[in-house]
Amino acid sequence: MSILYVVGTPIGNLEDFSPRAIEILNQVDFIAAEDTRVTLKLLNHFGIKKQMISYYEHNLRQRGEMIVSRILAGESCAVVSDAGMPCISDPGEDLVYICAQAGIPVRVVPGPSAAISALAISGLPTSRFTFEGFLSTSKRNRTDHLETVRHEHRTMIFYEAPHKLCNTLEDMAKVFGLERRLSICRELTKIYEEVLRTTFEEAIIYYQTHKPKGEYVLVVQGAPIQETKLTLEDAVNLAKQLIAQGEKTTDAAKKVAKQTSFSKADIYKQLM
């Protein structure tokens, strides 16, 4: 039995492709690609000649089972996306799952990520964040999704396509408010890379005269904690959320105390 390699690819600039990634693609028996035409350009640029099979959203389970069979028979496979890390808002997620179920070793060859790259240059808090991926094309589902993060305090990261950007900004503004800050990043690492640090109100006005082009990452400021409206019970619930996310009890109490008018001792006492 061989290995499935999850290989990150450039999100724009081909020079971001790592030497290890090139080595792995040269070594594996075949490559599972989201769009073989896109991946062929990458392989040709680095002189890599390898068999490819298409693996995308509408054939992922059928092709996934075929890929698993080949790996179990002794071949190694690399899964790649059109750009960035496979498995992040990407069909590769299902392939890793069924390989794990089959006991197949999965190794990662890390590469660029549009989400993390955009977060790093957003100018917004980066210590705590949540990745929300693409919003649904259904207005109802999109609104429901946004409502679930209306009071999210962490920085939020969304992906969006150019033809949906204006509608998404308007929907977000209704939920988050016109004055909420965000960073709009497009075409990262490419020639026309652009970062717009603004508010929803200003962004909506901007795109009335600037047609959206390229792929977008929206980095949205988290909701502020309203200290004057919080009760001790609210503060304790915030600490419980941090604990559920892996924080130690003392650390959670300390962080919430810094954000509210309640003392660490009072919060900790209620938690215990």
PDB file of C-alpha atoms in Angstrom:
ATOM      1  CA  MET A   1       0.000   0.000   0.000  1.00  0.00           C
ATOM      2  CA  SER A   2       1.253   3.482  -0.880  1.00  0.00           C
ATOM      3  CA  ILE A   3       0.383   7.047   0.118  1.00  0.00           C
ATOM      4  CA  LEU A   4      -1.967   9.891  -0.715  1.00  0.00           C
ATOM      5  CA  TYR A   5      -0.127  13.212  -0.814  1.00  0.00           C
ATOM      6  CA  VAL A   6      -2.094  16.441  -0.347  1.00  0.00           C
ATOM      7  CA  VAL A   7      -0.031  18.955  -2.326  1.00  0.00           C
ATOM      8  CA  GLY A   8      -0.514  22.705  -2.109  1.00  0.00           C
ATOM      9  CA  THR A   9      -0.185  24.611  -5.393  1.00  0.00           C
ATOM     10  CA  PRO A  10       0.438  28.311  -6.124  1.00  0.00           C
ATOM     11  CA  ILE A  11      -2.527  30.669  -5.831  1.00  0.00           C
ATOM     12  CA  GLY A  12      -1.152  32.834  -8.626  1.00  0.00           C
ATOM     13  CA  ASN A  13       2.622  33.146  -8.769  1.00  0.00           C
ATOM     14  CA  LEU A  14       4.155  29.866  -9.989  1.00  0.00           C
ATOM     15  CA  GLU A  15       7.421  30.683  -8.225  1.00  0.00           C
ATOM     16  CA  ASP A  16       5.654  29.947  -4.919  1.00  0.00           C
ATOM     17  CA  PHE A  17       5.656  26.219  -5.775  1.00  0.00           C
ATOM     18  CA  SER A  18       8.009  24.491  -3.358  1.00  0.00           C
ATOM     19  CA  PRO A  19      10.922  22.210  -4.342  1.00  0.00           C
ATOM     20  CA  ARG A  20       9.402  19.438  -2.204  1.00  0.00           C
ATOM     21  CA  ALA A  21       6.079  19.727  -4.039  1.00  0.00           C
ATOM     22  CA  ILE A  22       7.871  19.392  -7.379  1.00  0.00           C
ATOM     23  CA  GLU A  23       9.764  16.357  -6.072  1.00  0.00           C
ATOM     24  CA  ILE A  24       6.587  14.638  -4.841  1.00  0.00           C
ATOM     25  CA  LEU A  25       4.723  15.215  -8.117  1.00  0.00           C
ATOM     26  CA  ASN A  26       7.657  13.679  -9.959  1.00  0.00           C
ATOM     27  CA  GLN A  27       7.623  10.660  -7.637  1.00  0.00           C
ATOM     28  CA  VAL A  28       3.944   9.707  -7.443  1.00  0.00           C
ATOM     29  CA  ASP A  29       2.321   7.315  -9.909  1.00  0.00           C
ATOM     30  CA  PHE A  30      -0.578   9.616 -10.765  1.00  0.00           C
ATOM     31  CA  ILE A  31      -2.169  12.962  -9.886  1.00  0.00           C
ATOM     32  CA  ALA A  32      -5.800  13.651  -9.000  1.00  0.00           C
ATOM     33  CA  ALA A  33      -6.571  17.161 -10.259  1.00  0.00           C
ATOM     34  CA  GLU A  34      -9.614  19.377  -9.880  1.00  0.00           C
ATOM     35  CA  ASP A  35      -9.183  20.622 -13.460  1.00  0.00           C
ATOM     36  CA  THR A  36      -6.574  18.721 -15.478  1.00  0.00           C
ATOM     37  CA  ARG A  37      -6.231  21.619 -17.935  1.00  0.00           C
ATOM     38  CA  VAL A  38      -5.202  24.005 -15.154  1.00  0.00           C
ATOM     39  CA  THR A  39      -2.838  21.485 -13.553  1.00  0.00           C
ATOM     40  CA  LEU A  40      -1.263  20.654 -16.936  1.00  0.00           C
ATOM     41  CA  LYS A  41      -0.026  24.248 -17.196  1.00  0.00           C
ATOM     42  CA  LEU A  42       1.652  23.882 -13.802  1.00  0.00           C
ATOM     43  CA  LEU A  43       3.222  20.534 -14.708  1.00  0.00           C
ATOM     44  CA  ASN A  44       4.479  21.830 -18.063  1.00  0.00           C
ATOM     45  CA  HIS A  45       6.054  24.877 -16.380  1.00  0.00           C
ATOM     46  CA  PHE A  46       8.151  22.592 -14.162  1.00  0.00           C
ATOM     47  CA  GLY A  47       8.722  19.869 -16.742  1.00  0.00           C
ATOM     48  CA  ILE A  48       6.695  17.247 -14.870  1.00  0.00           C
ATOM     49  CA  LYS A  49       5.187  14.447 -16.959  1.00  0.00           C
ATOM     50  CA  LYS A  50       2.651  12.430 -15.030  1.00  0.00           C
ATOM     51  CA  GLN A  51      -0.690  10.722 -15.592  1.00  0.00           C
ATOM     52  CA  MET A  52      -3.634  12.802 -14.364  1.00  0.00           C
ATOM     53  CA  ILE A  53      -7.228  11.948 -13.597  1.00  0.00           C
ATOM     54  CA  SER A  54      -9.966  14.520 -13.065  1.00  0.00           C
ATOM     55  CA  TYR A  55     -11.361  14.681  -9.562  1.00  0.00           C
ATOM     56  CA  TYR A  56     -13.972  17.352  -8.907  1.00  0.00           C
ATOM     57  CA  GLU A  57     -17.217  17.982  -7.050  1.00  0.00           C
ATOM     58  CA  HIS A  58     -19.548  16.074  -9.387  1.00  0.00           C
ATOM     59  CA  ASN A  59     -17.515  12.861  -9.637  1.00  0.00           C
ATOM     60  CA  LEU A  60     -15.694  12.859  -6.311  1.00  0.00           C
ATOM     61  CA  ARG A  61     -17.175   9.708  -4.767  1.00  0.00           C
ATOM     62  CA  GLN A  62     -16.905   7.542  -7.900  1.00  0.00           C
ATOM     63  CA  ARG A  63     -13.394   8.733  -8.729  1.00  0.00           C
ATOM     64  CA  GLY A  64     -12.456   8.690  -5.060  1.00  0.00           C
ATOM     65  CA  GLU A  65     -13.195   4.986  -4.785  1.00  0.00           C
ATOM     66  CA  MET A  66     -11.128   4.358  -7.921  1.00  0.00           C
ATOM     67  CA  ILE A  67      -8.217   6.359  -6.482  1.00  0.00           C
ATOM     68  CA  VAL A  68      -8.414   4.427  -3.212  1.00  0.00           C
ATOM     69  CA  SER A  69      -8.359   1.122  -5.101  1.00  0.00           C
ATOM     70  CA  ARG A  70      -5.224   2.130  -6.972  1.00  0.00           C
ATOM     71  CA  ILE A  71      -3.468   3.256  -3.792  1.00  0.00           C
ATOM     72  CA  LEU A  72      -4.412   0.025  -2.009  1.00  0.00           C
ATOM     73  CA  ALA A  73      -2.930  -1.820  -4.998  1.00  0.00           C
ATOM     74  CA  GLY A  74       0.431  -0.146  -4.388  1.00  0.00           C
ATOM     75  CA  GLU A  75       0.386   3.159  -6.283  1.00  0.00           C
ATOM     76  CA  SER A  76       0.959   6.599  -4.791  1.00  0.00           C
ATOM     77  CA  CYS A  77      -1.240   9.562  -5.633  1.00  0.00           C
ATOM     78  CA  ALA A  78      -1.016  13.332  -5.222  1.00  0.00           C
ATOM     79  CA  VAL A  79      -4.217  15.348  -4.996  1.00  0.00           C
ATOM     80  CA  VAL A  80      -4.019  18.990  -6.087  1.00  0.00           C
ATOM     81  CA  SER A  81      -6.512  21.811  -6.499  1.00  0.00           C
ATOM     82  CA  ASP A  82      -6.515  24.482  -9.184  1.00  0.00           C
ATOM     83  CA  ALA A  83      -4.922  26.898  -6.716  1.00  0.00           C
ATOM     84  CA  GLY A  84      -3.951  26.713  -3.068  1.00  0.00           C
ATOM     85  CA  MET A  85      -4.323  23.939  -0.518  1.00  0.00           C
ATOM     86  CA  PRO A  86      -6.536  21.005  -1.505  1.00  0.00           C
ATOM     87  CA  CYS A  87      -9.314  20.036   0.918  1.00  0.00           C
ATOM     88  CA  ILE A  88     -10.046  23.641   1.970  1.00  0.00           C
ATOM     89  CA  SER A  89     -13.411  24.444   0.321  1.00  0.00           C
ATOM     90  CA  ASP A  90     -12.303  21.808  -2.165  1.00  0.00           C
ATOM     91  CA  PRO A  91     -13.336  18.266  -3.256  1.00  0.00           C
ATOM     92  CA  GLY A  92     -10.080  16.869  -1.847  1.00  0.00           C
ATOM     93  CA  GLU A  93     -11.755  16.916   1.569  1.00  0.00           C
ATOM     94  CA  ASP A  94     -13.811  13.837   0.625  1.00  0.00           C
ATOM     95  CA  LEU A  95     -10.800  11.975  -0.784  1.00  0.00           C
ATOM     96  CA  VAL A  96      -8.841  12.420   2.447  1.00  0.00           C
ATOM     97  CA  TYR A  97     -11.864  11.172   4.378  1.00  0.00           C
ATOM     98  CA  ILE A  98     -12.291   7.949   2.408  1.00  0.00           C
ATOM     99  CA  CYS A  99      -8.530   7.320   2.431  1.00  0.00           C
ATOM    100  CA  ALA A 100      -8.522   7.698   6.217  1.00  0.00           C
ATOM    101  CA  GLN A 101     -11.454   5.280   6.418  1.00  0.00           C
ATOM    102  CA  ALA A 102      -9.482   2.785   4.328  1.00  0.00           C
ATOM    103  CA  GLY A 103      -6.397   3.128   6.527  1.00  0.00           C
ATOM    104  CA  ILE A 104      -4.336   4.753   3.784  1.00  0.00           C
ATOM    105  CA  PRO A 105      -1.512   7.052   5.004  1.00  0.00           C
ATOM    106  CA  VAL A 106      -2.094  10.698   4.067  1.00  0.00           C
ATOM    107  CA  ARG A 107       0.809  13.142   3.966  1.00  0.00           C
ATOM    108  CA  VAL A 108       0.656  16.894   3.463  1.00  0.00           C
ATOM    109  CA  VAL A 109       2.991  18.959   1.310  1.00  0.00           C
ATOM    110  CA  PRO A 110       1.983  22.471   2.423  1.00  0.00           C
ATOM    111  CA  GLY A 111       1.669  25.359   0.061  1.00  0.00           C
ATOM    112  CA  PRO A 112       0.016  28.770  -0.297  1.00  0.00           C
ATOM    113  CA  SER A 113      -3.466  29.389   1.104  1.00  0.00           C
ATOM    114  CA  ALA A 114      -5.557  32.315  -0.079  1.00  0.00           C
ATOM    115  CA  ALA A 115      -7.378  32.478   3.257  1.00  0.00           C
ATOM    116  CA  ILE A 116      -4.257  32.711   5.415  1.00  0.00           C
ATOM    117  CA  SER A 117      -2.482  35.005   2.946  1.00  0.00           C
ATOM    118  CA  ALA A 118      -5.413  37.426   2.957  1.00  0.00           C
ATOM    119  CA  LEU A 119      -5.689  37.309   6.744  1.00  0.00           C
ATOM    120  CA  ALA A 120      -2.002  38.124   7.139  1.00  0.00           C
ATOM    121  CA  ILE A 121      -2.282  41.361   5.162  1.00  0.00           C
ATOM    122  CA  SER A 122      -5.825  42.332   6.174  1.00  0.00           C
ATOM    123  CA  GLY A 123      -4.839  44.724   8.945  1.00  0.00           C
ATOM    124  CA  LEU A 124      -7.451  43.041  11.174  1.00  0.00           C
ATOM    125  CA  PRO A 125      -6.823  40.912  14.306  1.00  0.00           C
ATOM    126  CA  THR A 126      -5.206  37.593  13.385  1.00  0.00           C
ATOM    127  CA  SER A 127      -4.802  35.808  16.737  1.00  0.00           C
ATOM    128  CA  ARG A 128      -8.281  34.278  16.551  1.00  0.00           C
ATOM    129  CA  PHE A 129     -10.250  33.745  13.340  1.00  0.00           C
ATOM    130  CA  THR A 130     -12.839  31.529  11.698  1.00  0.00           C
ATOM    131  CA  PHE A 131     -12.875  30.300   8.090  1.00  0.00           C
ATOM    132  CA  GLU A 132     -16.378  30.383   6.577  1.00  0.00           C
ATOM    133  CA  GLY A 133     -15.537  29.491   2.961  1.00  0.00           C
ATOM    134  CA  PHE A 134     -18.043  30.211   0.184  1.00  0.00           C
ATOM    135  CA  LEU A 135     -21.558  31.362   0.988  1.00  0.00           C
ATOM    136  CA  SER A 136     -24.445  29.488  -0.627  1.00  0.00           C
ATOM    137  CA  THR A 137     -25.877  30.659  -3.952  1.00  0.00           C
ATOM    138  CA  SER A 138     -29.316  30.364  -2.316  1.00  0.00           C
ATOM    139  CA  LYS A 139     -30.258  33.717  -0.769  1.00  0.00           C
ATOM    140  CA  ARG A 140     -32.072  32.023   2.105  1.00  0.00           C
ATOM    141  CA  ASN A 141     -29.155  29.709   2.927  1.00  0.00           C
ATOM    142  CA  ARG A 142     -26.709  32.594   2.551  1.00  0.00           C
ATOM    143  CA  THR A 143     -28.706  34.725   4.974  1.00  0.00           C
ATOM    144  CA  ASP A 144     -29.005  31.832   7.442  1.00  0.00           C
ATOM    145  CA  HIS A 145     -25.224  31.338   7.298  1.00  0.00           C
ATOM    146  CA  LEU A 146     -24.551  34.998   7.987  1.00  0.00           C
ATOM    147  CA  GLU A 147     -27.047  35.062  10.848  1.00  0.00           C
ATOM    148  CA  THR A 148     -25.143  32.247  12.602  1.00  0.00           C
ATOM    149  CA  VAL A 149     -22.027  34.463  12.719  1.00  0.00           C
ATOM    150  CA  ARG A 150     -23.760  37.793  13.377  1.00  0.00           C
ATOM    151  CA  HIS A 151     -22.261  37.955  16.894  1.00  0.00           C
ATOM    152  CA  GLU A 152     -18.983  36.167  16.100  1.00  0.00           C
ATOM    153  CA  HIS A 153     -16.143  37.999  17.891  1.00  0.00           C
ATOM    154  CA  ARG A 154     -13.322  36.412  15.880  1.00  0.00           C
ATOM    155  CA  THR A 155     -12.135  37.722  12.518  1.00  0.00           C
ATOM    156  CA  MET A 156     -14.046  35.939   9.743  1.00  0.00           C
ATOM    157  CA  ILE A 157     -12.726  34.805   6.350  1.00  0.00           C
ATOM    158  CA  PHE A 158     -14.974  34.236   3.325  1.00  0.00           C
ATOM    159  CA  TYR A 159     -14.304  33.301  -0.311  1.00  0.00           C
ATOM    160  CA  GLU A 160     -16.335  34.909  -3.090  1.00  0.00           C
ATOM    161  CA  ALA A 161     -16.560  34.917  -6.880  1.00  0.00           C
ATOM    162  CA  PRO A 162     -16.589  38.242  -8.768  1.00  0.00           C
ATOM    163  CA  HIS A 163     -20.128  37.901 -10.172  1.00  0.00           C
ATOM    164  CA  LYS A 164     -21.536  37.413  -6.652  1.00  0.00           C
ATOM    165  CA  LEU A 165     -19.413  39.969  -4.783  1.00  0.00           C
ATOM    166  CA  CYS A 166     -21.803  42.948  -4.839  1.00  0.00           C
ATOM    167  CA  ASN A 167     -24.801  40.917  -3.639  1.00  0.00           C
ATOM    168  CA  THR A 168     -22.679  39.338  -0.920  1.00  0.00           C
ATOM    169  CA  LEU A 169     -21.460  42.725   0.330  1.00  0.00           C
ATOM    170  CA  GLU A 170     -25.042  43.983   0.529  1.00  0.00           C
ATOM    171  CA  ASP A 171     -26.196  40.852   2.378  1.00  0.00           C
ATOM    172  CA  MET A 172     -23.282  41.118   4.809  1.00  0.00           C
ATOM    173  CA  ALA A 173     -23.949  44.805   5.410  1.00  0.00           C
ATOM    174  CA  LYS A 174     -27.535  44.014   6.435  1.00  0.00           C
ATOM    175  CA  VAL A 175     -26.303  41.494   9.018  1.00  0.00           C
ATOM    176  CA  PHE A 176     -23.025  43.045  10.207  1.00  0.00           C
ATOM    177  CA  GLY A 177     -23.811  46.731   9.734  1.00  0.00           C
ATOM    178  CA  LEU A 178     -22.549  49.319   7.251  1.00  0.00           C
ATOM    179  CA  GLU A 179     -19.750  50.501   9.555  1.00  0.00           C
ATOM    180  CA  ARG A 180     -18.191  47.067  10.139  1.00  0.00           C
ATOM    181  CA  ARG A 181     -14.649  46.973   8.754  1.00  0.00           C
ATOM    182  CA  LEU A 182     -13.367  44.412   6.277  1.00  0.00           C
ATOM    183  CA  SER A 183     -10.433  43.747   3.995  1.00  0.00           C
ATOM    184  CA  ILE A 184     -11.205  42.784   0.392  1.00  0.00           C
ATOM    185  CA  CYS A 185      -8.318  40.917  -1.218  1.00  0.00           C
ATOM    186  CA  ARG A 186      -8.255  39.880  -4.860  1.00  0.00           C
ATOM    187  CA  GLU A 187      -5.818  38.196  -7.224  1.00  0.00           C
ATOM    188  CA  LEU A 188      -3.330  37.495  -4.433  1.00  0.00           C
ATOM    189  CA  THR A 189       0.280  36.995  -5.641  1.00  0.00           C
ATOM    190  CA  LYS A 190      -0.762  37.898  -9.206  1.00  0.00           C
ATOM    191  CA  ILE A 191       0.042  40.982 -11.278  1.00  0.00           C
ATOM    192  CA  TYR A 192      -3.154  42.804 -10.318  1.00  0.00           C
ATOM    193  CA  GLU A 193      -3.101  41.931  -6.622  1.00  0.00           C
ATOM    194  CA  GLU A 194      -5.228  44.386  -4.673  1.00  0.00           C
ATOM    195  CA  VAL A 195      -6.140  44.858  -1.008  1.00  0.00           C
ATOM    196  CA  LEU A 196      -8.979  47.208  -0.111  1.00  0.00           C
ATOM    197  CA  ARG A 197      -9.259  47.950   3.637  1.00  0.00           C
ATOM    198  CA  THR A 198     -12.606  49.603   4.112  1.00  0.00           C
ATOM    199  CA  THR A 199     -16.134  49.409   5.577  1.00  0.00           C
ATOM    200  CA  PHE A 200     -19.160  47.683   4.052  1.00  0.00           C
ATOM    201  CA  GLU A 201     -20.722  51.053   3.238  1.00  0.00           C
ATOM    202  CA  GLU A 202     -17.620  52.266   1.399  1.00  0.00           C
ATOM    203  CA  ALA A 203     -17.152  48.907  -0.354  1.00  0.00           C
ATOM    204  CA  ILE A 204     -20.704  48.891  -1.715  1.00  0.00           C
ATOM    205  CA  ILE A 205     -20.207  52.395  -3.108  1.00  0.00           C
ATOM    206  CA  TYR A 206     -16.784  51.473  -4.564  1.00  0.00           C
ATOM    207  CA  TYR A 207     -18.084  48.505  -6.538  1.00  0.00           C
ATOM    208  CA  GLN A 208     -20.882  50.559  -8.049  1.00  0.00           C
ATOM    209  CA  THR A 209     -18.216  52.074 -10.306  1.00  0.00           C
ATOM    210  CA  HIS A 210     -15.558  49.332 -10.260  1.00  0.00           C
ATOM    211  CA  LYS A 211     -16.562  46.032 -11.846  1.00  0.00           C
ATOM    212  CA  PRO A 212     -15.352  43.096  -9.701  1.00  0.00           C
ATOM    213  CA  LYS A 213     -12.682  41.018 -11.435  1.00  0.00           C
ATOM    214  CA  GLY A 214     -10.746  37.982 -10.193  1.00  0.00           C
ATOM    215  CA  GLU A 215     -11.197  35.775  -7.154  1.00  0.00           C
ATOM    216  CA  TYR A 216     -11.896  37.446  -3.803  1.00  0.00           C
ATOM    217  CA  VAL A 217     -11.155  36.783  -0.150  1.00  0.00           C
ATOM    218  CA  LEU A 218     -13.205  38.833   2.318  1.00  0.00           C
ATOM    219  CA  VAL A 219     -11.694  39.252   5.781  1.00  0.00           C
ATOM    220  CA  VAL A 220     -14.371  40.650   8.087  1.00  0.00           C
ATOM    221  CA  GLN A 221     -13.869  42.270  11.472  1.00  0.00           C
ATOM    222  CA  GLY A 222     -15.450  40.353  14.350  1.00  0.00           C
ATOM    223  CA  ALA A 223     -18.305  41.789  16.366  1.00  0.00           C
ATOM    224  CA  PRO A 224     -17.176  43.998  19.268  1.00  0.00           C
ATOM    225  CA  ILE A 225     -17.959  42.865  22.799  1.00  0.00           C
ATOM    226  CA  GLN A 226     -20.359  45.370  24.306  1.00  0.00           C
ATOM    227  CA  GLU A 227     -18.966  45.661  27.827  1.00  0.00           C
ATOM    228  CA  THR A 228     -21.746  47.829  29.260  1.00  0.00           C
ATOM    229  CA  LYS A 229     -24.468  45.385  28.202  1.00  0.00           C
ATOM    230  CA  LEU A 230     -22.769  42.230  29.451  1.00  0.00           C
ATOM    231  CA  THR A 231     -23.813  40.550  32.660  1.00  0.00           C
ATOM    232  CA  LEU A 232     -21.587  38.246  34.680  1.00  0.00           C
ATOM    233  CA  GLU A 233     -23.554  35.355  33.210  1.00  0.00           C
ATOM    234  CA  ASP A 234     -22.740  36.613  29.710  1.00  0.00           C
ATOM    235  CA  ALA A 235     -19.058  36.836  30.602  1.00  0.00           C
ATOM    236  CA  VAL A 236     -19.094  33.279  31.956  1.00  0.00           C
ATOM    237  CA  ASN A 237     -20.772  32.034  28.766  1.00  0.00           C
ATOM    238  CA  LEU A 238     -18.063  33.728  26.683  1.00  0.00           C
ATOM    239  CA  ALA A 239     -15.428  31.975  28.786  1.00  0.00           C
ATOM    240  CA  LYS A 240     -17.230  28.653  28.290  1.00  0.00           C
ATOM    241  CA  GLN A 241     -17.070  29.197  24.519  1.00  0.00           C
ATOM    242  CA  LEU A 242     -13.314  29.693  24.736  1.00  0.00           C
ATOM    243  CA  ILE A 243     -12.971  26.563  26.872  1.00  0.00           C
ATOM    244  CA  ALA A 244     -14.972  24.577  24.311  1.00  0.00           C
ATOM    245  CA  GLN A 245     -12.483  25.775  21.697  1.00  0.00           C
ATOM    246  CA  GLY A 246      -9.563  24.394  23.720  1.00  0.00           C
ATOM    247  CA  GLU A 247      -8.616  27.182  26.125  1.00  0.00           C
ATOM    248  CA  LYS A 248      -7.691  26.356  29.719  1.00  0.00           C
ATOM    249  CA  THR A 249     -10.198  27.576  32.309  1.00  0.00           C
ATOM    250  CA  THR A 250      -7.803  30.095  33.833  1.00  0.00           C
ATOM    251  CA  ASP A 251      -6.781  31.446  30.428  1.00  0.00           C
ATOM    252  CA  ALA A 252     -10.411  31.766  29.319  1.00  0.00           C
ATOM    253  CA  ALA A 253     -11.318  33.661  32.491  1.00  0.00           C
ATOM    254  CA  LYS A 254      -8.328  35.953  32.027  1.00  0.00           C
ATOM    255  CA  LYS A 255      -9.138  36.754  28.367  1.00  0.00           C
ATOM    256  CA  VAL A 256     -12.799  37.509  29.038  1.00  0.00           C
ATOM    257  CA  ALA A 257     -11.849  39.648  32.057  1.00  0.00           C
ATOM    258  CA  LYS A 258      -9.699  41.818  29.765  1.00  0.00           C
ATOM    259  CA  GLN A 259     -12.666  42.315  27.426  1.00  0.00           C
ATOM    260  CA  THR A 260     -15.282  43.027  30.099  1.00  0.00           C
ATOM    261  CA  SER A 261     -15.703  44.859  33.391  1.00  0.00           C
ATOM    262  CA  PHE A 262     -15.658  41.639  35.417  1.00  0.00           C
ATOM    263  CA  SER A 263     -12.629  40.312  37.269  1.00  0.00           C
ATOM    264  CA  LYS A 264     -10.843  37.108  36.394  1.00  0.00           C
ATOM    265  CA  ALA A 265     -11.585  35.817  39.916  1.00  0.00           C
ATOM    266  CA  ASP A 266     -15.340  36.372  39.579  1.00  0.00           C
ATOM    267  CA  ILE A 267     -15.487  34.656  36.189  1.00  0.00           C
ATOM    268  CA  TYR A 268     -13.297  31.781  37.331  1.00  0.00           C
ATOM    269  CA  LYS A 269     -15.413  31.276  40.453  1.00  0.00           C
ATOM    270  CA  GLN A 270     -18.589  30.941  38.392  1.00  0.00           C
ATOM    271  CA  LEU A 271     -16.897  28.553  35.968  1.00  0.00           C
ATOM    272  CA  MET A 272     -15.844  26.283  38.817  1.00  0.00           C
TER     273      MET A 272
END
